[in-house]
Amino acid sequence: MWSNKVDRKDGKLAMAHLYVAFIALLLGGLAGLLQVLVRTGEFQLPGNIGYYQILTVHGVLLALVLTTFFIIGFQFAGLSRTAGTLSSGVRKAGWIGFWLMTIGTAITATFILLNEASVLYTFYAPLQAHPGFYIGLTLVVVGSWVSGFGMFTHYSKWKKTNKGKVTPLLSFMVIINMVMWLVATLGVAAAMLVQFLPWSLGFVDTIDVLVSRTLFWYFGHPLVYFWLLPAYMVWYVIIPKIIGGKIFSDALARLSFILFLLFSIPVGFHHQLTEPGIDPTWKFIQVALTFMVVIPSLMTAFSLFATFELYGRSKGATGLFGWFKKLPWGDARFFAPFVGMLFFIPAGAGGLVNASHQLNQVVHNTIWVTGHFHLTLATSVILTFFGIAYWLIPHLTGRVMTKAMNKLAIVQTIVWSVGMFFMSSAMHVAGLLGAPRRSSFSTYGDAPQALEWIPYQMFQAIGGSILFLGIILILIIVINLSFFAPKGETDFPIGETAEQAEKTPAIFENWKLWIGVTIALILFAYTVPFIDMIQNAPPGSKGFKFW
Ligand code: HEM
Ligand SMILES: [Cu+2]
């Protein structure tokens, strides 16, 4: 019924998303380079460019635009590969979604560049941007919904024509991720429509700050899992095939995705631990729910390393770690995501610190936090995305990656790791010494405390500059694979499940059940504190523009 090749028309849709993603990487990375330079205390931004303006560019382009575009493009390609060519209706939905997101991004970017919206990518009230900033972001979300409904339609069509069969694993994972995204983005949509737009347009004078932040983090935590799950898709489904091994267990993979859906949303308070106005009991409950993601995370780690070990042993490896040597270290499609996985170990440990109430007091709003998500998002996830690009782009453009490009991709991975090691370690240590994040000040008038941070901020700048070199390298590879690499066939690797694995239970696709439990958990975690916030609301705040 379908071939192993993604249809050309579906490929174009996916590639359009990837182009926007990599343009965002270049511009966002440039902003990042300027930031690390400013924070050494030795460099000033030229002209009237404000620090918070470029920091807004950096956060919006990298955390919101790059990720959403890359993920939606990759997921359309994955659905087309595993559940068959998209119908013209679904493809049209994909294009409408793409253009809504692109136009939305352009509108938001315009107002940031006009210096009307230096509110950072979290747009915390009472900072108030030009309404155009919020309108643009709303269009990005609406566009992603249109694409998401396209994906749901494609899935249900597959179900209808394949009654009784288990959905291909990758397609199942895509649907979980989009369900989570849909439920989560309802929070930002509500904040935009009910709070930010009326307030920035002048229809109302004040905004309820606590409610706006709560709605933001209701979305903001599942957002990080929306970034992470596509990386997990690659680790579970694609990497086994690339190394020539098997998926350890289809059922375990699905169960871990379901657990991520359940435990990603009712936990936003762990970003608001220092927020007054939320009862500590509810903070405690949401933190306990947060720690539940340890279960699917460790399941994932276990299952990946089981795949590696089984493969190594099948190649004759002996001893406790003999299998390690058998892995295909010279293949960038494996090497980049694997290094990403390794970085996830310290990243996850740092996350446990952030989520623990007492330890959070030490690191809250320091640059430690920035160090943390440059490990999770900007290394584990991003290196995996680069690993996707190495086969997905040539697959879609009908080209092959040359040996030279593969070598450059290995170098790219090493450059990124070294740069990030310096930058992120410096951020973690400076944060422990109290250096704040999101500050254009570096020396604070030569205060002794701040001078302690400067050596780390120098390391941060060295690491950041190496990282920028990494961005140049990946762009060279992406441009080569898109336009210049030799013509040929590249495989879209999809792993098969190991023979000895258990059968997949049908209950995993009982959506009524899983969405029902998700909603029940959300209502449990948010209803009482939310009523409390509304009933005991402080006076609202007028808007502020500090830039
Ligand atoms: C050349 C590479 C990069 C450099 C040099 C860099 C540098 C920085 C620095 C110094 C900050 C903190 C500034 C401050 O708090 O004052 C920052 C923030 C941030 N970076 Fe990066 N970064 C890079 C790549 C990335 C990538 C690839 C991503 C995501 C995919 C990313 C996501 C973020 C986010 C979300 C923030 C927070 C912005 C905010 O606090 O509003 N960065 N980056
Ligand atoms: Cu979180």
mmCIF file of N, CA, C and O in Angstrom, residues 5-80:
data_model
loop_
_atom_site.group_PDB
_atom_site.id
_atom_site.type_symbol
_atom_site.label_atom_id
_atom_site.label_comp_id
_atom_site.label_asym_id
_atom_site.label_seq_id
_atom_site.Cartn_x
_atom_site.Cartn_y
_atom_site.Cartn_z
ATOM 1 N N LYS A 5 9.429 5.080 0.786
ATOM 2 C CA LYS A 5 9.891 6.419 0.488
ATOM 3 C C LYS A 5 8.771 7.415 0.773
ATOM 4 O O LYS A 5 7.614 7.163 0.455
ATOM 5 N N VAL A 6 9.138 8.533 1.365
ATOM 6 C CA VAL A 6 8.151 9.584 1.596
ATOM 7 C C VAL A 6 7.806 10.214 0.257
ATOM 8 O O VAL A 6 8.695 10.544 -0.536
ATOM 9 N N ASP A 7 6.509 10.347 -0.019
ATOM 10 C CA ASP A 7 6.041 10.956 -1.252
ATOM 11 C C ASP A 7 6.681 12.334 -1.445
ATOM 12 O O ASP A 7 6.888 13.074 -0.488
ATOM 13 N N ARG A 8 6.953 12.669 -2.706
ATOM 14 C CA ARG A 8 7.650 13.946 -2.993
ATOM 15 C C ARG A 8 6.889 15.159 -2.469
ATOM 16 O O ARG A 8 7.467 16.104 -1.949
ATOM 17 N N LYS A 9 5.555 15.097 -2.638
ATOM 18 C CA LYS A 9 4.761 16.264 -2.198
ATOM 19 C C LYS A 9 4.791 16.397 -0.678
ATOM 20 O O LYS A 9 4.836 17.503 -0.145
ATOM 21 N N ASP A 10 4.781 15.250 0.012
ATOM 22 C CA ASP A 10 4.875 15.304 1.478
ATOM 23 C C ASP A 10 6.264 15.787 1.884
ATOM 24 O O ASP A 10 6.436 16.516 2.872
ATOM 25 N N GLY A 11 7.246 15.374 1.087
ATOM 26 C CA GLY A 11 8.623 15.788 1.353
ATOM 27 C C GLY A 11 8.771 17.297 1.269
ATOM 28 O O GLY A 11 9.458 17.924 2.093
ATOM 29 N N LYS A 12 8.109 17.903 0.297
ATOM 30 C CA LYS A 12 8.196 19.367 0.155
ATOM 31 C C LYS A 12 7.632 20.068 1.383
ATOM 32 O O LYS A 12 8.172 21.060 1.860
ATOM 33 N N LEU A 13 6.495 19.533 1.858
ATOM 34 C CA LEU A 13 5.875 20.124 3.043
ATOM 35 C C LEU A 13 6.841 20.044 4.232
ATOM 36 O O LEU A 13 7.056 21.036 4.951
ATOM 37 N N ALA A 14 7.450 18.870 4.416
ATOM 38 C CA ALA A 14 8.377 18.721 5.540
ATOM 39 C C ALA A 14 9.578 19.646 5.368
ATOM 40 O O ALA A 14 10.008 20.314 6.324
ATOM 41 N N MET A 15 10.124 19.712 4.153
ATOM 42 C CA MET A 15 11.318 20.537 3.927
ATOM 43 C C MET A 15 11.030 22.023 4.175
ATOM 44 O O MET A 15 11.877 22.744 4.693
ATOM 45 N N ALA A 16 9.834 22.483 3.797
ATOM 46 C CA ALA A 16 9.508 23.896 4.033
ATOM 47 C C ALA A 16 9.667 24.210 5.518
ATOM 48 O O ALA A 16 10.226 25.246 5.902
ATOM 49 N N HIS A 17 9.173 23.286 6.359
ATOM 50 C CA HIS A 17 9.301 23.487 7.810
ATOM 51 C C HIS A 17 10.764 23.502 8.228
ATOM 52 O O HIS A 17 11.189 24.308 9.055
ATOM 53 N N LEU A 18 11.559 22.593 7.657
ATOM 54 C CA LEU A 18 12.958 22.510 8.076
ATOM 55 C C LEU A 18 13.738 23.769 7.671
ATOM 56 O O LEU A 18 14.598 24.240 8.420
ATOM 57 N N TYR A 19 13.430 24.330 6.483
ATOM 58 C CA TYR A 19 14.145 25.545 6.077
ATOM 59 C C TYR A 19 13.931 26.662 7.100
ATOM 60 O O TYR A 19 14.872 27.341 7.509
ATOM 61 N N VAL A 20 12.667 26.861 7.484
ATOM 62 C CA VAL A 20 12.397 27.929 8.459
ATOM 63 C C VAL A 20 13.158 27.651 9.754
ATOM 64 O O VAL A 20 13.760 28.538 10.363
ATOM 65 N N ALA A 21 13.170 26.372 10.154
ATOM 66 C CA ALA A 21 13.838 26.008 11.408
ATOM 67 C C ALA A 21 15.317 26.384 11.354
ATOM 68 O O ALA A 21 15.866 26.957 12.312
ATOM 69 N N PHE A 22 15.992 26.082 10.244
ATOM 70 C CA PHE A 22 17.434 26.350 10.204
ATOM 71 C C PHE A 22 17.743 27.836 10.024
ATOM 72 O O PHE A 22 18.786 28.304 10.489
ATOM 73 N N ILE A 23 16.854 28.580 9.374
ATOM 74 C CA ILE A 23 17.052 30.038 9.321
ATOM 75 C C ILE A 23 16.951 30.599 10.747
ATOM 76 O O ILE A 23 17.742 31.449 11.171
ATOM 77 N N ALA A 24 15.970 30.083 11.500
ATOM 78 C CA ALA A 24 15.821 30.522 12.897
ATOM 79 C C ALA A 24 17.074 30.192 13.697
ATOM 80 O O ALA A 24 17.508 30.972 14.554
ATOM 81 N N LEU A 25 17.689 29.042 13.400
ATOM 82 C CA LEU A 25 18.904 28.656 14.134
ATOM 83 C C LEU A 25 20.022 29.668 13.880
ATOM 84 O O LEU A 25 20.725 30.090 14.813
ATOM 85 N N LEU A 26 20.171 30.080 12.623
ATOM 86 C CA LEU A 26 21.244 31.029 12.303
ATOM 87 C C LEU A 26 21.030 32.359 13.037
ATOM 88 O O LEU A 26 21.925 32.857 13.732
ATOM 89 N N LEU A 27 19.814 32.910 12.892
ATOM 90 C CA LEU A 27 19.580 34.241 13.478
ATOM 91 C C LEU A 27 19.580 34.175 15.006
ATOM 92 O O LEU A 27 20.149 35.039 15.676
ATOM 93 N N GLY A 28 18.970 33.131 15.548
ATOM 94 C CA GLY A 28 18.941 32.977 17.003
ATOM 95 C C GLY A 28 20.343 32.759 17.552
ATOM 96 O O GLY A 28 20.703 33.273 18.614
ATOM 97 N N GLY A 29 21.153 31.996 16.830
ATOM 98 C CA GLY A 29 22.514 31.726 17.271
ATOM 99 C C GLY A 29 23.359 32.996 17.277
ATOM 100 O O GLY A 29 24.181 33.221 18.181
ATOM 101 N N LEU A 30 23.120 33.845 16.285
ATOM 102 C CA LEU A 30 23.832 35.121 16.228
ATOM 103 C C LEU A 30 23.522 35.959 17.473
ATOM 104 O O LEU A 30 24.421 36.551 18.095
ATOM 105 N N ALA A 31 22.253 35.958 17.846
ATOM 106 C CA ALA A 31 21.874 36.673 19.067
ATOM 107 C C ALA A 31 22.585 36.069 20.275
ATOM 108 O O ALA A 31 23.100 36.785 21.145
ATOM 109 N N GLY A 32 22.666 34.733 20.324
ATOM 110 C CA GLY A 32 23.336 34.044 21.437
ATOM 111 C C GLY A 32 24.790 34.460 21.547
ATOM 112 O O GLY A 32 25.307 34.724 22.648
ATOM 113 N N LEU A 33 25.450 34.576 20.386
ATOM 114 C CA LEU A 33 26.857 34.988 20.386
ATOM 115 C C LEU A 33 26.991 36.388 20.999
ATOM 116 O O LEU A 33 27.865 36.636 21.846
ATOM 117 N N LEU A 34 26.112 37.295 20.584
ATOM 118 C CA LEU A 34 26.172 38.660 21.143
ATOM 119 C C LEU A 34 25.952 38.635 22.656
ATOM 120 O O LEU A 34 26.619 39.353 23.411
ATOM 121 N N GLN A 35 25.035 37.775 23.111
ATOM 122 C CA GLN A 35 24.751 37.711 24.559
ATOM 123 C C GLN A 35 25.983 37.298 25.367
ATOM 124 O O GLN A 35 26.300 37.925 26.381
ATOM 125 N N VAL A 36 26.645 36.234 24.918
ATOM 126 C CA VAL A 36 27.789 35.803 25.727
ATOM 127 C C VAL A 36 28.867 36.879 25.733
ATOM 128 O O VAL A 36 29.566 37.062 26.728
ATOM 129 N N LEU A 37 28.984 37.615 24.610
ATOM 130 C CA LEU A 37 30.001 38.675 24.582
ATOM 131 C C LEU A 37 29.634 39.790 25.564
ATOM 132 O O LEU A 37 30.479 40.266 26.334
ATOM 133 N N VAL A 38 28.378 40.198 25.545
ATOM 134 C CA VAL A 38 27.961 41.268 26.469
ATOM 135 C C VAL A 38 28.214 40.853 27.911
ATOM 136 O O VAL A 38 28.675 41.648 28.736
ATOM 137 N N ARG A 39 27.960 39.597 28.206
ATOM 138 C CA ARG A 39 28.036 39.189 29.606
ATOM 139 C C ARG A 39 29.456 39.023 30.127
ATOM 140 O O ARG A 39 29.659 38.816 31.321
ATOM 141 N N THR A 40 30.453 39.159 29.247
ATOM 142 C CA THR A 40 31.820 39.194 29.774
ATOM 143 C C THR A 40 32.104 40.534 30.448
ATOM 144 O O THR A 40 33.070 40.655 31.190
ATOM 145 N N GLY A 41 31.278 41.548 30.137
ATOM 146 C CA GLY A 41 31.530 42.874 30.694
ATOM 147 C C GLY A 41 32.495 43.689 29.851
ATOM 148 O O GLY A 41 32.797 44.836 30.160
ATOM 149 N N GLU A 42 33.001 43.101 28.749
ATOM 150 C CA GLU A 42 34.020 43.763 27.935
ATOM 151 C C GLU A 42 33.454 44.325 26.636
ATOM 152 O O GLU A 42 34.176 44.934 25.861
ATOM 153 N N PHE A 43 32.188 44.054 26.383
ATOM 154 C CA PHE A 43 31.656 44.327 25.040
ATOM 155 C C PHE A 43 30.301 45.001 25.164
ATOM 156 O O PHE A 43 29.510 44.652 26.039
ATOM 157 N N GLN A 44 30.076 46.022 24.304
ATOM 158 C CA GLN A 44 28.759 46.647 24.327
ATOM 159 C C GLN A 44 28.071 46.532 22.987
ATOM 160 O O GLN A 44 28.733 46.583 21.951
ATOM 161 N N LEU A 45 26.749 46.374 23.015
ATOM 162 C CA LEU A 45 26.011 46.247 21.771
ATOM 163 C C LEU A 45 26.072 47.562 21.014
ATOM 164 O O LEU A 45 25.964 48.634 21.612
ATOM 165 N N PRO A 46 26.234 47.484 19.694
ATOM 166 C CA PRO A 46 26.310 48.704 18.897
ATOM 167 C C PRO A 46 24.937 49.375 18.780
ATOM 168 O O PRO A 46 23.905 48.730 18.959
ATOM 169 N N GLY A 47 24.977 50.671 18.471
ATOM 170 C CA GLY A 47 23.738 51.418 18.175
ATOM 171 C C GLY A 47 22.764 51.384 19.331
ATOM 172 O O GLY A 47 23.156 51.383 20.494
ATOM 173 N N ASN A 48 21.483 51.319 18.992
ATOM 174 C CA ASN A 48 20.479 51.320 20.062
ATOM 175 C C ASN A 48 19.964 49.932 20.356
ATOM 176 O O ASN A 48 18.898 49.783 20.942
ATOM 177 N N ILE A 49 20.709 48.916 19.932
ATOM 178 C CA ILE A 49 20.190 47.570 20.167
ATOM 179 C C ILE A 49 20.217 47.286 21.655
ATOM 180 O O ILE A 49 21.227 47.497 22.317
ATOM 181 N N GLY A 50 19.102 46.802 22.193
ATOM 182 C CA GLY A 50 19.041 46.517 23.618
ATOM 183 C C GLY A 50 19.362 45.047 23.887
ATOM 184 O O GLY A 50 19.084 44.183 23.054
ATOM 185 N N TYR A 51 19.924 44.776 25.069
ATOM 186 C CA TYR A 51 20.246 43.398 25.424
ATOM 187 C C TYR A 51 18.981 42.538 25.470
ATOM 188 O O TYR A 51 18.952 41.418 24.972
ATOM 189 N N TYR A 52 17.916 43.113 26.059
ATOM 190 C CA TYR A 52 16.695 42.319 26.206
ATOM 191 C C TYR A 52 16.003 42.109 24.867
ATOM 192 O O TYR A 52 15.240 41.156 24.704
ATOM 193 N N GLN A 53 16.314 43.005 23.928
ATOM 194 C CA GLN A 53 15.768 42.821 22.586
ATOM 195 C C GLN A 53 16.404 41.586 21.926
ATOM 196 O O GLN A 53 15.700 40.718 21.411
ATOM 197 N N ILE A 54 17.737 41.491 21.994
ATOM 198 C CA ILE A 54 18.348 40.306 21.363
ATOM 199 C C ILE A 54 18.037 39.042 22.153
ATOM 200 O O ILE A 54 17.899 37.967 21.583
ATOM 201 N N LEU A 55 17.877 39.165 23.454
ATOM 202 C CA LEU A 55 17.539 37.977 24.246
ATOM 203 C C LEU A 55 16.135 37.490 23.887
ATOM 204 O O LEU A 55 15.859 36.283 23.864
ATOM 205 N N THR A 56 15.243 38.440 23.571
ATOM 206 C CA THR A 56 13.904 38.046 23.104
ATOM 207 C C THR A 56 14.012 37.345 21.760
ATOM 208 O O THR A 56 13.376 36.305 21.527
ATOM 209 N N VAL A 57 14.848 37.894 20.870
ATOM 210 C CA VAL A 57 15.051 37.254 19.570
ATOM 211 C C VAL A 57 15.555 35.827 19.770
ATOM 212 O O VAL A 57 15.043 34.868 19.182
ATOM 213 N N HIS A 58 16.561 35.692 20.633
ATOM 214 C CA HIS A 58 17.176 34.378 20.887
ATOM 215 C C HIS A 58 16.137 33.371 21.392
ATOM 216 O O HIS A 58 15.994 32.275 20.837
ATOM 217 N N GLY A 59 15.414 33.735 22.432
ATOM 218 C CA GLY A 59 14.444 32.801 23.020
ATOM 219 C C GLY A 59 13.315 32.467 22.064
ATOM 220 O O GLY A 59 12.958 31.306 21.890
ATOM 221 N N VAL A 60 12.740 33.494 21.410
ATOM 222 C CA VAL A 60 11.602 33.239 20.527
ATOM 223 C C VAL A 60 12.047 32.379 19.338
ATOM 224 O O VAL A 60 11.417 31.375 19.011
ATOM 225 N N LEU A 61 13.162 32.759 18.697
ATOM 226 C CA LEU A 61 13.558 32.025 17.488
ATOM 227 C C LEU A 61 14.000 30.596 17.803
ATOM 228 O O LEU A 61 13.713 29.677 17.049
ATOM 229 N N LEU A 62 14.728 30.406 18.901
ATOM 230 C CA LEU A 62 15.267 29.061 19.161
ATOM 231 C C LEU A 62 14.292 28.181 19.921
ATOM 232 O O LEU A 62 14.103 27.014 19.574
ATOM 233 N N ALA A 63 13.681 28.728 20.975
ATOM 234 C CA ALA A 63 12.836 27.865 21.803
ATOM 235 C C ALA A 63 11.445 27.692 21.193
ATOM 236 O O ALA A 63 10.816 26.660 21.401
ATOM 237 N N LEU A 64 10.949 28.705 20.474
ATOM 238 C CA LEU A 64 9.582 28.588 19.953
ATOM 239 C C LEU A 64 9.553 28.272 18.462
ATOM 240 O O LEU A 64 8.858 27.357 18.030
ATOM 241 N N VAL A 65 10.328 29.002 17.665
ATOM 242 C CA VAL A 65 10.196 28.859 16.204
ATOM 243 C C VAL A 65 10.973 27.635 15.689
ATOM 244 O O VAL A 65 10.399 26.738 15.062
ATOM 245 N N LEU A 66 12.259 27.586 15.963
ATOM 246 C CA LEU A 66 13.067 26.438 15.500
ATOM 247 C C LEU A 66 12.414 25.109 15.889
ATOM 248 O O LEU A 66 12.227 24.216 15.066
ATOM 249 N N THR A 67 12.063 24.991 17.156
ATOM 250 C CA THR A 67 11.547 23.716 17.647
ATOM 251 C C THR A 67 10.217 23.352 16.984
ATOM 252 O O THR A 67 10.073 22.259 16.450
ATOM 253 N N THR A 68 9.256 24.277 17.002
ATOM 254 C CA THR A 68 7.917 23.946 16.501
ATOM 255 C C THR A 68 7.977 23.595 15.015
ATOM 256 O O THR A 68 7.373 22.611 14.573
ATOM 257 N N PHE A 69 8.721 24.383 14.245
ATOM 258 C CA PHE A 69 8.799 24.097 12.816
ATOM 259 C C PHE A 69 9.500 22.765 12.568
ATOM 260 O O PHE A 69 9.031 21.940 11.774
ATOM 261 N N PHE A 70 10.618 22.536 13.228
ATOM 262 C CA PHE A 70 11.345 21.295 12.980
ATOM 263 C C PHE A 70 10.474 20.091 13.333
ATOM 264 O O PHE A 70 10.376 19.125 12.582
ATOM 265 N N ILE A 71 9.819 20.183 14.489
ATOM 266 C CA ILE A 71 9.043 19.044 14.979
ATOM 267 C C ILE A 71 7.869 18.749 14.051
ATOM 268 O O ILE A 71 7.625 17.596 13.677
ATOM 269 N N ILE A 72 7.154 19.790 13.639
ATOM 270 C CA ILE A 72 5.989 19.534 12.789
ATOM 271 C C ILE A 72 6.450 18.985 11.431
ATOM 272 O O ILE A 72 5.859 18.038 10.904
ATOM 273 N N GLY A 73 7.532 19.523 10.895
ATOM 274 C CA GLY A 73 8.055 19.001 9.625
ATOM 275 C C GLY A 73 8.461 17.541 9.750
ATOM 276 O O GLY A 73 8.082 16.688 8.935
ATOM 277 N N PHE A 74 9.218 17.227 10.786
ATOM 278 C CA PHE A 74 9.673 15.848 11.001
ATOM 279 C C PHE A 74 8.484 14.908 11.194
ATOM 280 O O PHE A 74 8.440 13.794 10.673
ATOM 281 N N GLN A 75 7.482 15.375 11.952
ATOM 282 C CA GLN A 75 6.349 14.498 12.244
ATOM 283 C C GLN A 75 5.507 14.223 10.984
ATOM 284 O O GLN A 75 5.020 13.102 10.811
ATOM 285 N N PHE A 76 5.350 15.244 10.130
ATOM 286 C CA PHE A 76 4.633 14.978 8.870
ATOM 287 C C PHE A 76 5.387 13.929 8.056
ATOM 288 O O PHE A 76 4.793 13.003 7.498
ATOM 289 N N ALA A 77 6.709 14.065 7.993
ATOM 290 C CA ALA A 77 7.496 13.091 7.230
ATOM 291 C C ALA A 77 7.362 11.697 7.858
ATOM 292 O O ALA A 77 7.189 10.700 7.145
ATOM 293 N N GLY A 78 7.406 11.634 9.189
ATOM 294 C CA GLY A 78 7.319 10.345 9.876
ATOM 295 C C GLY A 78 5.965 9.680 9.663
ATOM 296 O O GLY A 78 5.888 8.461 9.486
ATOM 297 N N LEU A 79 4.886 10.490 9.671
ATOM 298 C CA LEU A 79 3.546 9.928 9.433
ATOM 299 C C LEU A 79 3.453 9.406 8.014
ATOM 300 O O LEU A 79 2.917 8.319 7.766
ATOM 301 N N SER A 80 3.969 10.187 7.075
ATOM 302 C CA SER A 80 3.892 9.790 5.679
ATOM 303 C C SER A 80 4.679 8.495 5.463
ATOM 304 O O SER A 80 4.254 7.615 4.730
#
